[in-house]
Short mmCIF file of C-alpha atoms in Angstrom, two decimals:
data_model
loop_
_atom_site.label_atom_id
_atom_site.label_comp_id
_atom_site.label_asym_id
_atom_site.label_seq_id
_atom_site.Cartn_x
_atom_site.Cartn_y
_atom_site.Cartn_z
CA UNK A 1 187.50 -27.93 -174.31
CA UNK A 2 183.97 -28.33 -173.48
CA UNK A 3 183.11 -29.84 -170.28
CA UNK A 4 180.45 -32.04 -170.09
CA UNK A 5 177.64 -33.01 -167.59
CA UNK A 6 178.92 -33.66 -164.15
CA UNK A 7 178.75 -37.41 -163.10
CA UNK A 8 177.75 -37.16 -158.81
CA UNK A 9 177.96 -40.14 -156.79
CA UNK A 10 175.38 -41.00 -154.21
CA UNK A 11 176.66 -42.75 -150.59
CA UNK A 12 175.92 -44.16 -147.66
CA UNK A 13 177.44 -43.95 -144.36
CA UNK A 14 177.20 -46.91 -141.99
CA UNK A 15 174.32 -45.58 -140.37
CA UNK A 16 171.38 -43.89 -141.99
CA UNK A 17 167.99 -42.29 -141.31
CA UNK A 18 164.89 -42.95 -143.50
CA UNK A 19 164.69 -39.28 -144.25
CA UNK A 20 167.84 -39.69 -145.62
CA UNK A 21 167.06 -42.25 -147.15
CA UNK A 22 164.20 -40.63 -149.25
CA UNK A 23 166.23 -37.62 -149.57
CA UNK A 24 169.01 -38.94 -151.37
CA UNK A 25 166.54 -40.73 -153.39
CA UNK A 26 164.74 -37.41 -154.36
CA UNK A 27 167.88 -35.81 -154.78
CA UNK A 28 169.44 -38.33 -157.28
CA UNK A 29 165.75 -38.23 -159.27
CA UNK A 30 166.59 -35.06 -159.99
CA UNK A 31 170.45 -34.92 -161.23
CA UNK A 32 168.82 -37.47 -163.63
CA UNK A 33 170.90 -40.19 -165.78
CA UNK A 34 174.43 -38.43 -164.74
CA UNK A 35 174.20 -40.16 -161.18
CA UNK A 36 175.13 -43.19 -159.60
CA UNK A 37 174.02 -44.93 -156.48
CA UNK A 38 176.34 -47.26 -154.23
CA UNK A 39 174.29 -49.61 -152.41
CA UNK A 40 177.07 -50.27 -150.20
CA UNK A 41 177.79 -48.36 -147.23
CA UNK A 42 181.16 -46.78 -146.70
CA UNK A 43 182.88 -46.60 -143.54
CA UNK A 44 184.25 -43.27 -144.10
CA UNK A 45 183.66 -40.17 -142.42
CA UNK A 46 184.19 -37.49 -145.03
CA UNK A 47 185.91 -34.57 -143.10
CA UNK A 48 188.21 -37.39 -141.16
CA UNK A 49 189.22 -39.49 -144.34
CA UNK A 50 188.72 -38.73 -148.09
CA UNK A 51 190.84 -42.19 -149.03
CA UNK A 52 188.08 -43.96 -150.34
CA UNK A 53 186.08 -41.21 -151.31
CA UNK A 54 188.64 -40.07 -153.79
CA UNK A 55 189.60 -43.36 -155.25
CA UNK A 56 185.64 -43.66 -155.83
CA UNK A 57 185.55 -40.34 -158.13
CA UNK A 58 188.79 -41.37 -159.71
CA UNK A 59 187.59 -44.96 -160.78
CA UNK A 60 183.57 -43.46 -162.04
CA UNK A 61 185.68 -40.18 -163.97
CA UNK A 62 183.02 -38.22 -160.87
CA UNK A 63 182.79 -34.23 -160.18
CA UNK A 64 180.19 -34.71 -157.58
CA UNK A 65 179.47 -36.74 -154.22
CA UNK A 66 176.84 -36.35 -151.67
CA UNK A 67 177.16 -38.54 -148.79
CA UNK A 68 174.47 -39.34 -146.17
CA UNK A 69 174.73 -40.38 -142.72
CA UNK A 70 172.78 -39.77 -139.48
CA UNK A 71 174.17 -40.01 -135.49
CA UNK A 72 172.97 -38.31 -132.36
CA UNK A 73 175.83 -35.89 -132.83
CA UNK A 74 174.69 -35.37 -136.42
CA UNK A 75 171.52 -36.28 -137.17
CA UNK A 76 169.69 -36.52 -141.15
CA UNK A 77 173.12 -35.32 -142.35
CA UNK A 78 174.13 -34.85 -145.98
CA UNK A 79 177.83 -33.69 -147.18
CA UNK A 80 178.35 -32.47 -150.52
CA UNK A 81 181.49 -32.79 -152.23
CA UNK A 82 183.20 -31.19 -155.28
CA UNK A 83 186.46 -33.21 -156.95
CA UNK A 84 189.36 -31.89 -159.34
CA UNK A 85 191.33 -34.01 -160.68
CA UNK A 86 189.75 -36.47 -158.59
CA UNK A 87 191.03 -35.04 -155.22
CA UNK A 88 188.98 -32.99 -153.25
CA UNK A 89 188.61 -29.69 -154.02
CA UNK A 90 185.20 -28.18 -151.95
CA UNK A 91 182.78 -30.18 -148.97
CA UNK A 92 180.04 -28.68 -147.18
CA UNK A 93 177.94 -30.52 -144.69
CA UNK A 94 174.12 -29.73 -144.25
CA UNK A 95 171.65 -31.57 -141.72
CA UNK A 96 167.94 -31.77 -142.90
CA UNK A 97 165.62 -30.34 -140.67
CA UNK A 98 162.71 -33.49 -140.06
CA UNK A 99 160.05 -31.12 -139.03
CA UNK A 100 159.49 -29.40 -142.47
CA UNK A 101 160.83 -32.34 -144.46
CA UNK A 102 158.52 -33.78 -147.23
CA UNK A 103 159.59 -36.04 -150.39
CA UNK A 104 158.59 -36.08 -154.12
CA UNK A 105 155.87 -38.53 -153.73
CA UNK A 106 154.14 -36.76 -151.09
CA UNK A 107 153.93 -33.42 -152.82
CA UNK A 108 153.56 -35.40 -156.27
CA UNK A 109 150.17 -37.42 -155.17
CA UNK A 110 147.90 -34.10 -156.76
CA UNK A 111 150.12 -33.24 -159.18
CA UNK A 112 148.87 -31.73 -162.65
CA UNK A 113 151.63 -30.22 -163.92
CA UNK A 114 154.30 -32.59 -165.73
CA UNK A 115 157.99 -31.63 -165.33
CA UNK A 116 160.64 -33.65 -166.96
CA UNK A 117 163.55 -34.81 -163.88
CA UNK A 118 167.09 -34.59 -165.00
CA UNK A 119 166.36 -32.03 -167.45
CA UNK A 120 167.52 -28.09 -167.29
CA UNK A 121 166.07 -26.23 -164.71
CA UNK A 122 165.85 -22.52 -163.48
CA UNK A 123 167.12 -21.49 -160.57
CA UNK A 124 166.69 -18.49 -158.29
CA UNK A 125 168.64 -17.53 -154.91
CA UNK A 126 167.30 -15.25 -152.55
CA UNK A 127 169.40 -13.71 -150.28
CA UNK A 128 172.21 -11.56 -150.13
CA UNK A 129 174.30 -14.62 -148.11
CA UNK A 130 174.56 -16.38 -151.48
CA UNK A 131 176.73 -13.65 -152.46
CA UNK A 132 178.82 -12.47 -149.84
CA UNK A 133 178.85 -15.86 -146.78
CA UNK A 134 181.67 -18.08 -147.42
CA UNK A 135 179.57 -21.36 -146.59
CA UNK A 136 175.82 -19.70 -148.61
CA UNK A 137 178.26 -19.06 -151.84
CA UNK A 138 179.49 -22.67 -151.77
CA UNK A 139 175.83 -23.94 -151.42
CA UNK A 140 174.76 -21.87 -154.40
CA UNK A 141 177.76 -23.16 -156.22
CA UNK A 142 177.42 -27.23 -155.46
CA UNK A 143 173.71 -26.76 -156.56
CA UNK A 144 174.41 -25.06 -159.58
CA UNK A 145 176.88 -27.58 -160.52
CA UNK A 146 175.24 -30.32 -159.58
CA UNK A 147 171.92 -29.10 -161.21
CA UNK A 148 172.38 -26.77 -164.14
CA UNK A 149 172.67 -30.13 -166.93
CA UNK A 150 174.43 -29.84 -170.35
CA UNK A 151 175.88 -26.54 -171.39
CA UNK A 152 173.88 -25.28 -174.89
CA UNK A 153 173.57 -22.20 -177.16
CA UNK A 154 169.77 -22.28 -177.45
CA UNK A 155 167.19 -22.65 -175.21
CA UNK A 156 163.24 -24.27 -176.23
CA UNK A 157 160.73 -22.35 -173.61
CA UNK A 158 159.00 -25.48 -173.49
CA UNK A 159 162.09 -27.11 -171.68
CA UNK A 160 161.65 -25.23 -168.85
CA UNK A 161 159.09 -27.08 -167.52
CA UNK A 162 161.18 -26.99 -163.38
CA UNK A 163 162.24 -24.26 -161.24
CA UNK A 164 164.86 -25.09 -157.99
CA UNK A 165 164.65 -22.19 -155.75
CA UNK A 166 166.77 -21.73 -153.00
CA UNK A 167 166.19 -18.63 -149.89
CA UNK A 168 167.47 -17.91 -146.79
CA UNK A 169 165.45 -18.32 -143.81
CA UNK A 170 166.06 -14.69 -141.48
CA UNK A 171 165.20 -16.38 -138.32
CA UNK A 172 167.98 -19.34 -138.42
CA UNK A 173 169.91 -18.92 -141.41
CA UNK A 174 168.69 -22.45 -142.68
CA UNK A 175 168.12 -23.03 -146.70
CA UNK A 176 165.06 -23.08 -147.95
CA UNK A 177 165.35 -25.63 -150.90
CA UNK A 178 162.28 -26.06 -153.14
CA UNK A 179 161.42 -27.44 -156.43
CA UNK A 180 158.34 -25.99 -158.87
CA UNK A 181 157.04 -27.78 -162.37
CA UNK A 182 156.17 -24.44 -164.14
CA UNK A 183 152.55 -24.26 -166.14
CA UNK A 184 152.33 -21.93 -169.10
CA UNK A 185 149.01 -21.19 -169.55
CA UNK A 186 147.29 -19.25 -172.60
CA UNK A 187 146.80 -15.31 -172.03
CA UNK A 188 145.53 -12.33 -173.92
CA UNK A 189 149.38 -11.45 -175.01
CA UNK A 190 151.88 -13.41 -176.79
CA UNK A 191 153.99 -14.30 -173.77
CA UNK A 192 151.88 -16.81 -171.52
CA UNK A 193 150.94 -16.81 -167.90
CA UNK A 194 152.83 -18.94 -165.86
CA UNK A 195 152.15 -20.80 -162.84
CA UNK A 196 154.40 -22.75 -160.53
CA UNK A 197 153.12 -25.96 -159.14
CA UNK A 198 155.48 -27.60 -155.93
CA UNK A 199 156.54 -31.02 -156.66
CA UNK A 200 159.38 -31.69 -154.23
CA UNK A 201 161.74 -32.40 -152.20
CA UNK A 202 161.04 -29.81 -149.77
CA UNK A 203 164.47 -29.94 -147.61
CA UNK A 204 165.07 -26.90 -145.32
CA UNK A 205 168.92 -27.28 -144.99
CA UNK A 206 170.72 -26.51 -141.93
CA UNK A 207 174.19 -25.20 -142.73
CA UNK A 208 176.78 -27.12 -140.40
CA UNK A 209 180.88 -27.20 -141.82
CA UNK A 210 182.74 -26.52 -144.85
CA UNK A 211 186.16 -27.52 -146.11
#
C-alpha cells in the first residue's frame, strides 16, 4: 500500500491569541491543499478529552491536528496531534514564544526569492536532542509528517525552491523553527550557488507536554 499525503486539521480552542491566530494561519499556508480549517471553536481541551477530537479525524479520513489556544496558565499555545486509525496515537504541546515571533507577511514584504507553499521541502535538524530526547524526537517526527508532501521516486532540483530548519536553542532548550526560499544562482561550475532567503514563520517553540 502506498500511503498518501497526510490530511491535518486546523482548531480553535475557545479562547485564542492573535499570534495564534497568525500562526496557525502561516502554519496551514504551508501544509498546502492537504489542510483544513474549522472556523468553529471547540470546547475541548486536548490532554483532558480527545472525544471530539477523534470523531473529527474519523469523519475528514485526518492523520494530523494542531490545535491552538491561549490562557494565563498557557499562553500562545499550540498542540500537535498524530491519529491511527483515527484514535490518538502521539500529542505534544508547544507555547510560542511572542518576543521573537514574526509571520509570513512580515518577513515576505522584501521578498525576491519565489518559493512554491505546500510543495516538498528540505529539512535540516540541528541538535543531538532530535535524536536521543523523548519530547525533541516527537517534534522532529510531527514536522516531518506533517511537512515532507507526497512520497516520489524522482526528485526535479528546481522543486526545491523551500528549506524548514529546525535547531535547538543551548540556553533554554526552545525550537528554533525557520523557513528559507532557496536561490540557485549561476556559478563558474555546473552545480549552482545557492542562497537561502527567510520567508517565515519564525516561531521559537517552547517545548511544554507530550502524550
Amino acid at each position: 500500500l502506498i500511503e498518501n499525503e497526510k490530511l491535518c486539521l486546523f482548531l480553535t480552542g475557545p479562547s485564542i491569541s492573535e499570534i495564534i491566530t497568525i500562526a496557525l494561519t502561516d502554519l496551514r499556508k504551508l501544509k498546502g491543499i492537504q489542510s483544513k480549517k474549522y472556523k468553529r471553536r471547540n470546547l475541548t481541551r486536548p490532554f483532558e478529552d480527545i472525544t471530539s477530537l477523534e470523531f473529527f479525524s474519523d469523519k475528514n479520513d485526518a492523520s494530523l491536528a494542531i490545535y491552538g489556544s491561549h490562557n494565563k496558565k498557557r499562553k500562545h499555545n499550540l498542540v500537535l496531534m498524530r491519529f491511527f486509525n483515527y484514535q490518538i496515537l502521539d500529542m505534544l504541546e508547544l507555547g510560542i514564544d511572542y518576543n521573537t515571533f514574526i509571520n509570513i507577511n512580515a518577513l515576505s514584504a522584501n521578498r525576491k526569492a519565489i518559493a512554491r507553499f505546500g510543495g516538498k521541502p528540505m529539512f535540516i535538524f540541528q541538535g543531538d536532542k532530535f535524536d536521543i530526547d523523548e519530547k525533541y524526537i516527537l517534534f522532529k517526527s510531527l514536522i516531518l509528517d506533517l511537512y515532507h508532501g507526497e512520497n516520489t521516486n524522482y526528485i526535479n532540483l528546481a522543486g526545491l525552491d523551500r528549506v524548514i530548519m529546525c535547531s535547538i536553542i543551548p540556553t533554554n532548550g526552545n525550537i528554533s523553527f525557520r523557513h528559507y526560499a532557496v536561490k540557485m544562482k549561476r556559478s563558474d561550475t555546473r552545480f549552482p550557488n545557492v542562497e537561502l532567503d527567510e520567508i517565515g514563520p519564525r516561531i521559537d517553540f517552547i517545548v511544554r507536554r507530550i502524550s
